XYZ file of N, CA and C in Angstrom:
783
model
N -14.289 -6.043 -13.760
C -15.416 -6.932 -14.031
C -15.810 -7.734 -12.797
N -14.926 -7.830 -11.827
C -15.275 -8.485 -10.580
C -15.592 -9.966 -10.762
N -16.692 -10.387 -10.147
C -17.039 -11.804 -10.120
C -17.330 -12.353 -11.512
N -17.829 -11.509 -12.431
C -18.230 -12.009 -13.742
C -17.059 -12.546 -14.548
N -15.849 -12.113 -14.243
C -14.687 -12.646 -14.963
C -14.438 -14.109 -14.628
N -14.845 -14.518 -13.418
C -14.575 -15.892 -13.000
C -15.473 -16.902 -13.735
N -16.644 -16.476 -14.167
C -17.549 -17.420 -14.845
C -16.923 -17.972 -16.126
N -16.464 -17.141 -17.066
C -15.788 -17.728 -18.238
C -14.465 -18.385 -17.876
N -13.796 -17.924 -16.812
C -12.532 -18.554 -16.409
C -12.783 -19.986 -15.940
N -13.825 -20.196 -15.142
C -14.152 -21.551 -14.695
C -14.549 -22.438 -15.873
N -15.275 -21.869 -16.824
C -15.638 -22.650 -18.004
C -14.405 -22.970 -18.840
N -13.431 -22.022 -18.867
C -12.189 -22.286 -19.581
C -11.411 -23.425 -18.954
N -11.394 -23.514 -17.614
C -10.732 -24.636 -16.934
C -11.415 -25.945 -17.298
N -12.747 -25.947 -17.306
C -13.506 -27.169 -17.628
C -13.272 -27.595 -19.073
N -13.017 -26.616 -19.976
C -12.840 -26.944 -21.395
C -11.451 -27.499 -21.695
N -10.499 -27.407 -20.771
C -9.162 -27.949 -20.996
C -9.186 -29.473 -20.928
N -8.148 -30.088 -21.498
C -8.039 -31.535 -21.338
C -7.485 -31.862 -19.952
N -7.402 -33.140 -19.608
C -7.058 -33.531 -18.249
C -5.653 -33.058 -17.860
N -4.698 -33.185 -18.757
C -3.328 -32.770 -18.444
C -3.244 -31.260 -18.230
N -3.854 -30.499 -19.131
C -3.826 -29.043 -18.996
C -4.553 -28.591 -17.734
N -5.675 -29.242 -17.431
C -6.433 -28.871 -16.236
C -5.618 -29.146 -14.972
N -4.925 -30.272 -14.954
C -4.093 -30.592 -13.794
C -2.957 -29.589 -13.622
N -2.346 -29.171 -14.741
C -1.266 -28.194 -14.664
C -1.772 -26.868 -14.102
N -2.939 -26.392 -14.568
C -3.491 -25.124 -14.088
C -3.846 -25.221 -12.608
N -4.422 -26.330 -12.193
C -4.795 -26.483 -10.785
C -3.558 -26.500 -9.890
N -2.485 -27.154 -10.342
C -1.237 -27.149 -9.556
C -0.653 -25.752 -9.505
N -0.675 -25.051 -10.636
C -0.092 -23.715 -10.710
C -0.810 -22.734 -9.795
N -2.136 -22.797 -9.773
C -2.903 -21.846 -8.971
C -3.195 -22.358 -7.569
N -3.208 -23.673 -7.389
C -3.576 -24.219 -6.084
C -2.428 -24.367 -5.110
N -1.194 -24.514 -5.619
C -0.050 -24.695 -4.718
C 0.165 -23.509 -3.785
N 0.166 -22.258 -4.272
C 0.311 -21.132 -3.337
C -0.800 -21.085 -2.285
N -2.049 -21.370 -2.704
C -3.153 -21.374 -1.742
C -2.956 -22.458 -0.691
N -2.457 -23.621 -1.109
C -2.200 -24.702 -0.160
C -1.099 -24.324 0.824
N -0.051 -23.672 0.329
C 1.032 -23.226 1.218
C 0.529 -22.208 2.234
N -0.371 -21.335 1.816
C -0.944 -20.350 2.745
C -1.713 -21.049 3.848
N -2.507 -22.064 3.470
C -3.293 -22.790 4.465
C -2.391 -23.549 5.442
N -1.342 -24.189 4.920
C -0.467 -24.993 5.785
C 0.435 -24.132 6.660
N 0.921 -23.025 6.132
C 1.853 -22.192 6.895
C 1.158 -21.169 7.770
N -0.069 -20.807 7.417
C -0.769 -19.778 8.173
C -0.275 -18.382 7.889
N 0.565 -18.206 6.871
C 1.108 -16.883 6.542
C 0.544 -16.427 5.200
N 0.070 -15.208 5.182
C -0.488 -14.646 3.951
C 0.181 -13.308 3.676
N 0.801 -13.187 2.527
C 1.475 -11.946 2.170
C 0.489 -10.917 1.669
N 0.993 -9.755 1.232
C 0.112 -8.717 0.685
C -0.548 -9.184 -0.601
N -1.672 -8.586 -0.913
C -2.453 -9.041 -2.069
C -1.681 -8.925 -3.373
N -0.757 -7.944 -3.464
C -0.002 -7.794 -4.711
C 0.912 -8.982 -4.972
N 1.192 -9.799 -3.951
C 2.049 -10.957 -4.143
C 1.353 -12.035 -4.970
N 0.034 -11.962 -5.082
C -0.718 -12.973 -5.824
C -1.156 -12.457 -7.192
N -0.591 -11.311 -7.621
C -0.959 -10.751 -8.919
C -0.472 -11.619 -10.066
N 0.473 -12.562 -9.776
C 0.971 -13.434 -10.847
C -0.151 -14.264 -11.456
N -1.219 -14.515 -10.676
C -2.302 -15.374 -11.157
C -3.232 -14.649 -12.126
N -3.199 -13.312 -12.143
C -4.146 -12.563 -12.974
C -4.018 -12.876 -14.465
N -2.793 -12.936 -15.058
C -2.728 -13.287 -16.494
C -3.320 -14.661 -16.799
N -3.153 -15.626 -15.876
C -3.720 -16.949 -16.116
C -5.245 -16.906 -16.069
N -5.818 -16.103 -15.159
C -7.271 -15.957 -15.121
C -7.786 -15.308 -16.405
N -7.042 -14.313 -16.904
C -7.477 -13.650 -18.142
C -7.424 -14.615 -19.317
N -6.345 -15.411 -19.396
C -6.252 -16.394 -20.485
C -7.351 -17.445 -20.383
N -7.626 -17.917 -19.160
C -8.694 -18.895 -18.985
C -10.051 -18.291 -19.332
N -10.261 -17.011 -18.961
C -11.522 -16.351 -19.314
C -11.649 -16.212 -20.828
N -10.552 -15.865 -21.518
C -10.595 -15.760 -22.974
C -10.905 -17.111 -23.615
N -10.299 -18.174 -23.062
C -10.594 -19.515 -23.574
C -12.047 -19.880 -23.323
N -12.548 -19.551 -22.123
C -13.950 -19.855 -21.823
C -14.903 -19.107 -22.731
N -14.585 -17.839 -23.044
C -15.444 -17.066 -23.948
C -15.424 -17.672 -25.349
N -14.229 -18.041 -25.816
C -14.110 -18.621 -27.159
C -14.875 -19.941 -27.255
N -14.679 -20.811 -26.253
C -15.397 -22.101 -26.284
C -16.894 -21.883 -26.076
N -17.236 -20.877 -25.254
C -18.662 -20.597 -25.043
C -19.345 -20.104 -26.297
N -18.655 -19.254 -27.062
C -19.227 -18.778 -28.331
C -19.411 -19.938 -29.309
N -18.394 -20.822 -29.349
C -18.513 -21.981 -30.232
C -19.667 -22.882 -29.844
N -19.880 -23.067 -28.527
C -20.977 -23.915 -28.065
C -22.325 -23.293 -28.390
N -22.465 -21.980 -28.138
C -23.747 -21.326 -28.412
C -24.027 -21.235 -29.907
N -22.972 -21.140 -30.739
C -23.178 -21.052 -32.184
C -23.753 -22.342 -32.746
N -23.487 -23.466 -32.081
C -24.060 -24.738 -32.552
C -25.580 -24.752 -32.379
N -26.036 -24.152 -31.259
C -27.480 -24.135 -30.997
C -28.169 -22.964 -31.685
N -27.416 -21.872 -31.931
C -27.997 -20.701 -32.598
C -27.106 -20.295 -33.760
N -27.114 -21.060 -34.860
C -26.190 -20.772 -35.972
C -26.447 -19.427 -36.636
N -27.691 -18.933 -36.548
C -27.990 -17.662 -37.192
C -27.385 -16.469 -36.448
N -26.962 -16.707 -35.210
C -26.420 -15.609 -34.399
C -24.913 -15.767 -34.157
N -24.252 -16.565 -35.017
C -22.831 -16.813 -34.763
C -21.970 -15.556 -34.919
N -22.443 -14.544 -35.669
C -21.697 -13.292 -35.782
C -22.111 -12.282 -34.714
N -23.354 -12.377 -34.280
C -23.820 -11.418 -33.272
C -23.344 -11.785 -31.877
N -23.100 -13.057 -31.625
C -22.690 -13.478 -30.279
C -21.357 -12.877 -29.848
N -20.302 -12.901 -30.699
C -19.038 -12.269 -30.257
C -19.202 -10.786 -29.942
N -19.989 -10.087 -30.786
C -20.197 -8.657 -30.534
C -20.953 -8.434 -29.238
N -21.951 -9.271 -28.974
C -22.733 -9.126 -27.739
C -21.866 -9.390 -26.514
N -21.080 -10.472 -26.561
C -20.205 -10.769 -25.427
C -19.120 -9.707 -25.264
N -18.637 -9.168 -26.402
C -17.647 -8.096 -26.314
C -18.205 -6.869 -25.618
N -19.455 -6.513 -25.957
C -20.090 -5.373 -25.280
C -20.319 -5.665 -23.806
N -20.648 -6.921 -23.489
C -20.897 -7.283 -22.090
C -19.662 -7.097 -21.233
N -18.482 -7.284 -21.828
C -17.244 -7.074 -21.077
C -16.720 -5.642 -21.221
N -17.110 -4.973 -22.307
C -16.591 -3.632 -22.547
C -17.352 -2.565 -21.756
N -18.671 -2.730 -21.634
C -19.485 -1.712 -20.959
C -19.114 -1.554 -19.487
N -18.924 -2.649 -18.685
C -18.506 -2.432 -17.283
C -17.194 -1.679 -17.155
N -16.282 -1.883 -18.120
C -15.019 -1.159 -18.073
C -15.244 0.343 -18.239
N -16.172 0.724 -19.124
C -16.485 2.142 -19.321
C -17.052 2.745 -18.043
N -17.985 2.040 -17.401
C -18.578 2.545 -16.163
C -17.523 2.649 -15.055
N -16.609 1.690 -15.020
C -15.571 1.707 -13.994
C -14.658 2.917 -14.161
N -14.228 3.196 -15.398
C -13.372 4.361 -15.642
C -14.132 5.664 -15.405
N -15.414 5.681 -15.748
C -16.204 6.894 -15.520
C -16.347 7.171 -14.030
N -16.587 6.133 -13.233
C -16.699 6.313 -11.792
C -15.372 6.756 -11.193
N -14.280 6.194 -11.696
C -12.960 6.602 -11.214
C -12.691 8.066 -11.539
N -13.129 8.516 -12.710
C -12.953 9.922 -13.081
C -13.785 10.828 -12.194
N -15.025 10.447 -11.912
C -15.889 11.267 -11.064
C -15.344 11.358 -9.644
N -14.723 10.268 -9.177
C -14.172 10.274 -7.817
C -12.944 11.174 -7.701
N -12.218 11.340 -8.804
C -10.936 12.048 -8.725
C -10.941 13.422 -9.386
N -12.060 13.814 -10.019
C -12.031 15.072 -10.759
C -11.938 16.286 -9.839
N -12.369 16.134 -8.582
C -12.326 17.259 -7.650
C -11.039 17.305 -6.817
N -10.128 16.361 -7.047
C -8.860 16.356 -6.308
C -7.976 17.490 -6.821
N -7.422 18.248 -5.905
C -6.571 19.384 -6.272
C -5.097 18.985 -6.194
N -4.372 19.238 -7.275
C -2.966 18.879 -7.362
C -2.120 20.141 -7.445
N -0.876 20.005 -7.023
C 0.080 21.095 -7.204
C 0.986 20.740 -8.368
N 1.718 21.723 -8.867
C 2.638 21.487 -9.972
C 3.925 20.847 -9.460
N 4.624 20.132 -10.354
C 5.866 19.476 -9.960
C 6.908 20.495 -9.504
N 6.986 21.641 -10.183
C 7.953 22.655 -9.786
C 7.636 23.176 -8.386
N 6.352 23.341 -8.083
C 5.965 23.794 -6.744
C 6.304 22.743 -5.693
N 6.115 21.474 -6.036
C 6.446 20.418 -5.080
C 7.950 20.364 -4.823
N 8.767 20.634 -5.854
C 10.223 20.663 -5.648
C 10.629 21.847 -4.771
N 9.963 22.995 -4.949
C 10.245 24.138 -4.084
C 9.838 23.848 -2.640
N 8.708 23.135 -2.472
C 8.296 22.748 -1.123
C 9.311 21.791 -0.498
N 9.886 20.912 -1.321
C 10.928 20.002 -0.823
C 12.130 20.781 -0.312
N 12.588 21.762 -1.076
C 13.730 22.572 -0.643
C 13.406 23.323 0.655
N 12.177 23.814 0.772
C 11.800 24.531 1.989
C 11.851 23.590 3.196
N 11.282 22.399 3.052
C 11.262 21.450 4.171
C 12.683 21.033 4.545
N 13.531 20.841 3.546
C 14.914 20.452 3.821
C 15.684 21.531 4.576
N 15.388 22.798 4.277
C 16.193 23.892 4.830
C 15.558 24.572 6.039
N 14.235 24.486 6.176
C 13.564 25.275 7.202
C 12.916 24.424 8.295
N 13.110 23.130 8.295
C 12.546 22.275 9.332
C 13.665 21.475 9.985
N 13.372 20.966 11.170
C 14.372 20.192 11.896
C 14.301 18.723 11.485
N 15.274 17.978 11.933
C 15.350 16.551 11.615
C 14.202 15.774 12.239
N 13.633 16.321 13.335
C 12.595 15.608 14.072
C 11.223 16.235 13.907
N 11.011 16.974 12.820
C 9.677 17.459 12.469
C 8.956 16.380 11.671
N 7.750 16.051 12.085
C 6.948 15.073 11.360
C 6.203 15.789 10.244
N 6.339 15.317 9.009
C 5.732 15.954 7.841
C 4.578 15.105 7.342
N 3.424 15.724 7.146
C 2.225 15.054 6.636
C 1.863 15.695 5.307
N 1.744 14.888 4.247
C 1.401 15.396 2.922
C 0.089 14.775 2.468
N -0.518 15.382 1.460
C -1.778 14.887 0.919
C -1.554 13.552 0.211
N -2.381 12.559 0.532
C -2.239 11.229 -0.055
C -2.584 11.236 -1.544
N -3.540 12.072 -1.952
C -4.012 12.056 -3.337
C -3.173 12.912 -4.269
N -2.289 13.749 -3.735
C -1.490 14.626 -4.580
C -0.247 13.874 -5.054
N -0.276 13.438 -6.315
C 0.816 12.636 -6.842
C 2.117 13.427 -6.951
N 2.028 14.742 -7.206
C 3.254 15.541 -7.317
C 3.965 15.624 -5.966
N 3.213 15.898 -4.906
C 3.819 15.961 -3.575
C 4.359 14.610 -3.150
N 3.615 13.549 -3.439
C 4.073 12.223 -3.041
C 5.344 11.827 -3.786
N 5.399 12.135 -5.064
C 6.585 11.765 -5.850
C 7.825 12.497 -5.355
N 7.661 13.748 -4.939
C 8.808 14.557 -4.548
C 9.167 14.396 -3.082
N 8.167 14.320 -2.203
C 8.410 14.424 -0.769
C 8.363 13.103 -0.012
N 7.854 12.037 -0.629
C 7.694 10.777 0.121
C 9.000 10.272 0.739
N 10.146 10.261 0.017
C 11.385 9.788 0.666
C 11.769 10.614 1.889
N 11.601 11.926 1.801
C 11.934 12.776 2.941
C 10.968 12.558 4.099
N 9.694 12.361 3.798
C 8.705 12.080 4.846
C 9.065 10.799 5.594
N 9.431 9.750 4.843
C 9.808 8.479 5.470
C 11.072 8.640 6.318
N 12.038 9.418 5.816
C 13.284 9.625 6.565
C 13.017 10.363 7.876
N 12.168 11.375 7.843
C 11.859 12.115 9.059
C 11.089 11.244 10.053
N 10.187 10.412 9.569
C 9.464 9.501 10.458
C 10.431 8.557 11.156
N 11.423 8.066 10.412
C 12.413 7.159 11.002
C 13.205 7.861 12.099
N 13.611 9.113 11.866
C 14.367 9.852 12.879
C 13.520 10.092 14.132
N 12.229 10.371 13.934
C 11.347 10.613 15.084
C 11.266 9.369 15.957
N 11.102 8.207 15.336
C 10.959 6.970 16.112
C 12.294 6.507 16.697
N 13.368 6.639 15.924
C 14.662 6.164 16.408
C 15.174 6.994 17.575
N 15.017 8.309 17.482
C 15.570 9.195 18.503
C 14.571 9.539 19.597
N 13.301 9.151 19.392
C 12.306 9.428 20.418
C 12.070 10.906 20.642
N 12.129 11.685 19.565
C 11.986 13.136 19.688
C 11.083 13.649 18.580
N 10.078 14.419 18.961
C 9.153 15.024 18.003
C 9.120 16.524 18.266
N 9.657 17.294 17.308
C 9.719 18.748 17.485
C 8.422 19.428 17.072
N 7.721 18.872 16.115
C 6.489 19.492 15.644
C 5.898 18.708 14.488
N 4.717 19.131 14.051
C 4.018 18.457 12.951
C 3.708 19.495 11.879
N 4.077 19.175 10.648
C 3.898 20.085 9.521
C 2.986 19.413 8.495
N 1.980 20.136 8.023
C 1.051 19.653 7.013
C 1.299 20.405 5.707
N 1.333 19.649 4.598
C 1.594 20.238 3.288
C 0.522 19.760 2.315
N -0.089 20.711 1.594
C -1.104 20.351 0.618
C -1.479 21.545 -0.227
N -2.431 21.329 -1.126
C -2.949 22.420 -1.948
C -3.586 23.462 -1.043
N -3.406 24.744 -1.390
C -3.870 25.818 -0.505
C -5.389 25.826 -0.339
N -6.139 25.262 -1.318
C -7.599 25.228 -1.227
C -8.122 23.900 -0.674
N -7.226 22.994 -0.295
C -7.646 21.683 0.195
C -7.963 21.751 1.691
N -9.108 21.176 2.121
C -9.422 21.162 3.552
C -8.379 20.364 4.331
N -8.186 20.748 5.576
C -7.183 20.087 6.401
C -7.490 18.610 6.590
N -8.783 18.235 6.650
C -9.145 16.832 6.855
C -8.695 15.961 5.693
N -8.578 16.546 4.479
C -8.125 15.774 3.330
C -6.604 15.691 3.276
N -5.916 16.699 3.784
C -4.456 16.617 3.847
C -4.041 15.519 4.821
N -4.739 15.443 5.942
C -4.392 14.463 6.980
C -5.168 13.166 6.811
N -5.533 12.822 5.569
C -6.310 11.602 5.340
C -5.438 10.375 5.508
N -6.088 9.259 5.761
C -5.407 7.970 5.895
C -5.732 7.155 4.655
N -4.753 7.023 3.753
C -4.925 6.278 2.502
C -6.138 6.780 1.732
N -6.320 8.108 1.718
C -7.409 8.692 0.950
C -8.702 8.863 1.704
N -8.814 8.305 2.922
C -10.047 8.447 3.698
C -9.896 9.637 4.633
N -10.793 10.643 4.537
C -10.653 11.837 5.380
C -10.722 11.497 6.868
N -9.912 12.187 7.630
C -9.907 12.036 9.075
C -10.819 13.100 9.685
N -11.189 12.946 10.972
C -11.956 14.014 11.619
C -11.234 15.349 11.493
N -12.010 16.387 11.227
C -11.415 17.698 10.941
C -10.593 18.207 12.123
N -9.382 18.658 11.817
C -8.540 19.285 12.831
C -8.907 20.765 12.912
N -9.044 21.315 14.109
C -9.409 22.736 14.224
C -8.340 23.633 13.634
N -8.758 24.568 12.787
C -7.810 25.469 12.153
C -7.130 26.389 13.160
N -7.712 26.514 14.365
C -7.071 27.341 15.385
C -5.739 26.751 15.834
N -5.551 25.443 15.600
C -4.289 24.807 15.962
C -3.248 24.912 14.863
N -3.636 25.468 13.697
C -2.742 25.514 12.554
C -2.225 26.930 12.318
N -0.983 27.021 11.941
C -0.372 28.308 11.605
C 0.287 28.172 10.236
N -0.101 29.024 9.304
C 0.488 29.007 7.967
C 1.911 29.527 8.061
N 2.866 28.719 7.613
C 4.273 29.125 7.695
C 4.846 29.473 6.331
N 4.188 29.047 5.249
C 4.711 29.390 3.916
C 3.648 29.107 2.863
N 3.662 29.909 1.806
C 2.869 29.695 0.597
C 3.823 29.662 -0.573
N 3.845 28.522 -1.281
C 4.731 28.353 -2.431
C 3.845 28.024 -3.627
N 3.467 29.071 -4.397
C 2.528 28.848 -5.484
C 1.192 28.379 -4.917
N 0.755 27.191 -5.342
C -0.482 26.608 -4.826
C -0.267 25.729 -3.599
N 0.989 25.604 -3.167
C 1.302 24.770 -2.001
C 1.237 25.630 -0.746
N 0.562 25.109 0.258
C 0.493 25.801 1.550
C 1.035 24.865 2.626
N 1.890 25.412 3.474
C 2.500 24.650 4.561
C 1.978 25.176 5.890
N 1.522 24.257 6.735
C 1.014 24.591 8.058
C 1.922 23.962 9.120
N 2.038 24.646 10.228
C 2.677 24.057 11.405
C 1.638 23.991 12.512
N 1.543 22.842 13.156
C 0.569 22.650 14.223
C 1.058 23.339 15.497
N 0.221 24.225 16.018
C 0.580 24.995 17.203
C 0.280 24.200 18.477
N 1.030 23.179 18.696
C 0.879 22.377 19.911
C 2.267 22.109 20.485
N 2.312 21.907 21.780
C 3.552 21.559 22.448
C 3.580 20.047 22.630
N 4.615 19.421 22.147
C 4.741 17.970 22.209
C 5.280 17.579 23.578
N 4.501 16.784 24.308
C 4.909 16.316 25.629
C 4.918 14.792 25.606
N 6.032 14.142 25.884
C 6.068 12.669 25.902
C 5.191 12.127 27.015
N 4.447 11.072 26.706
C 3.547 10.472 27.689
C 4.280 9.573 28.669
N 5.457 9.087 28.305
C 6.247 8.239 29.195
C 7.719 8.460 28.872
N 8.612 8.232 29.820
C 10.045 8.424 29.549
C 10.508 7.509 28.435
N 11.101 8.091 27.412
C 11.515 7.289 26.261
C 12.630 6.319 26.609
N 13.511 6.706 27.537
C 14.666 5.875 27.857
C 14.294 4.634 28.644
N 13.047 4.504 29.083
C 12.685 3.419 29.990
C 12.735 2.053 29.311
N 12.454 1.996 28.005
C 12.276 0.701 27.364
C 13.286 0.424 26.256
N 14.390 1.188 26.177
C 15.298 0.977 25.058
C 16.422 0.013 25.393
N 16.671 -0.269 26.661
C 17.736 -1.209 27.030
C 17.113 -2.590 27.198
N 17.013 -3.310 26.085
C 16.327 -4.599 26.100
C 17.146 -5.674 26.807
N 18.467 -5.540 26.810
C 19.293 -6.583 27.422
C 19.048 -6.686 28.925
N 18.708 -5.586 29.562
C 18.434 -5.642 31.001
C 17.082 -6.271 31.296
N 16.162 -6.115 30.367
C 14.813 -6.617 30.609
C 14.646 -8.069 30.170
N 15.554 -8.579 29.333
C 15.434 -9.957 28.853
C 15.970 -10.903 29.918
N 15.207 -11.894 30.325
C 15.690 -12.823 31.364
C 16.848 -13.661 30.852
N 17.769 -14.069 31.730
C 18.907 -14.895 31.294
C 18.429 -16.255 30.794
N 19.060 -16.733 29.734
C 18.679 -18.018 29.153
C 19.353 -19.153 29.917
N 18.602 -20.200 30.191
C 19.116 -21.331 30.953
C 19.417 -22.529 30.064
N 19.466 -22.332 28.769
C 19.738 -23.421 27.839
C 20.892 -23.037 26.930
N 21.774 -23.972 26.614
C 22.901 -23.660 25.706
C 22.474 -23.592 24.241
N 21.193 -23.869 23.955
C 20.745 -23.853 22.567
C 20.683 -22.444 21.992
N 20.588 -21.441 22.861
C 20.518 -20.057 22.407
C 21.547 -19.235 23.164
N 21.980 -18.165 22.534
C 22.925 -17.241 23.175
C 22.488 -15.813 22.896
N 22.746 -14.925 23.851
C 22.384 -13.516 23.738
C 23.653 -12.680 23.633
N 23.692 -11.784 22.661
C 24.817 -10.864 22.513
C 24.274 -9.480 22.189
N 24.977 -8.469 22.652
C 24.609 -7.094 22.351
C 25.378 -6.619 21.126
N 24.697 -5.920 20.236
C 25.315 -5.461 19.004
C 24.871 -4.038 18.721
N 25.708 -3.317 18.002
C 25.376 -1.948 17.611
C 24.816 -1.889 16.195
N 24.767 -3.038 15.519
C 24.210 -3.098 14.165
C 22.730 -3.460 14.228
N 21.983 -3.085 13.214
C 20.565 -3.416 13.080
C 19.744 -2.889 14.252
N 20.144 -1.777 14.819
C 19.375 -1.233 15.931
C 18.285 -0.319 15.387
N 17.212 -0.210 16.138
C 16.112 0.680 15.762
C 15.941 1.781 16.798
N 16.020 1.428 18.079
C 15.938 2.391 19.166
C 17.179 2.264 20.032
N 17.571 3.361 20.669
C 18.691 3.313 21.590
C 20.030 3.201 20.889
N 21.054 2.828 21.635
C 22.416 2.760 21.117
C 22.838 1.347 20.740
N 22.092 0.334 21.151
C 22.470 -1.038 20.836
C 21.212 -1.895 20.762
N 21.372 -3.093 20.217
C 20.265 -4.033 20.112
C 20.704 -5.386 20.661
N 19.729 -6.219 20.911
C 19.980 -7.534 21.482
C 19.821 -8.586 20.391
N 20.850 -9.378 20.183
C 20.836 -10.417 19.155
C 20.708 -11.779 19.812
N 19.698 -12.536 19.403
C 19.480 -13.894 19.909
C 19.934 -14.868 18.829
N 20.895 -15.698 19.136
C 21.484 -16.600 18.157
C 21.173 -18.046 18.513
N 20.778 -18.809 17.520
C 20.488 -20.227 17.691
C 21.778 -21.018 17.515
N 22.075 -21.907 18.445
C 23.346 -22.634 18.438
C 23.231 -24.062 17.923
N 22.153 -24.395 17.283
C 22.027 -25.744 16.709
C 21.338 -25.617 15.356
N 21.438 -26.685 14.549
C 21.033 -26.606 13.152
C 19.556 -26.892 12.924
N 18.900 -27.578 13.836
C 17.507 -27.920 13.629
C 16.644 -26.663 13.705
N 15.432 -26.769 13.116
C 14.509 -25.640 13.167
C 14.022 -25.426 14.586
N 13.929 -24.158 14.975
C 13.466 -23.831 16.330
C 11.953 -24.022 16.425
């Protein structure tokens, strides 16, 4: 419903008594105030807690609004709820219809085929092969996403990329397989792709390119040599083999006093 949901929600806030209104404002305003003061904003899903309160306030606003309009139009006291119900119900129908039209042409593979593709990738690819799967294919994402993330981690940690493999429906264009969060990327030339396997409706491609590092990977992994010596006793530097991301060790900076840095 977008912006239209806020209109009855604001009226619902106004219809509360002073104590209830103050409680709602504190409940919804405190996180916003913390964001302004701290300058840190988390992902949008972190604020989903407020949605049930907006829905309740909108329901209260609709109920009080119907009662207010019924006083001025008593002959329409039964038609008003139905009219307002349709006003909120019709946008939902259009929204679901648009979502269906957007997704009806998406091609999916079967779960059994996605599991067979998983076994193939596990047995026929190296630890440092980067795997790209279709973002819209829920079967491939459900089965292969953990392995894709694991291979990406190995590529970055070890600084080695053996090749790039694309997996998707056999009739899906390459630009849709290599999409970014559902948005198609510029088309990759099929001359660079080599089909390495067909598993039912799943097709696996290997990119026919030679991976050449643009800079020596070992140049920037020894952070302790590049970090200047500290001239204050408030901090200390130690090398550790835990919590490392690149190389064989990481640099730990420890605060030696209790106050906030």
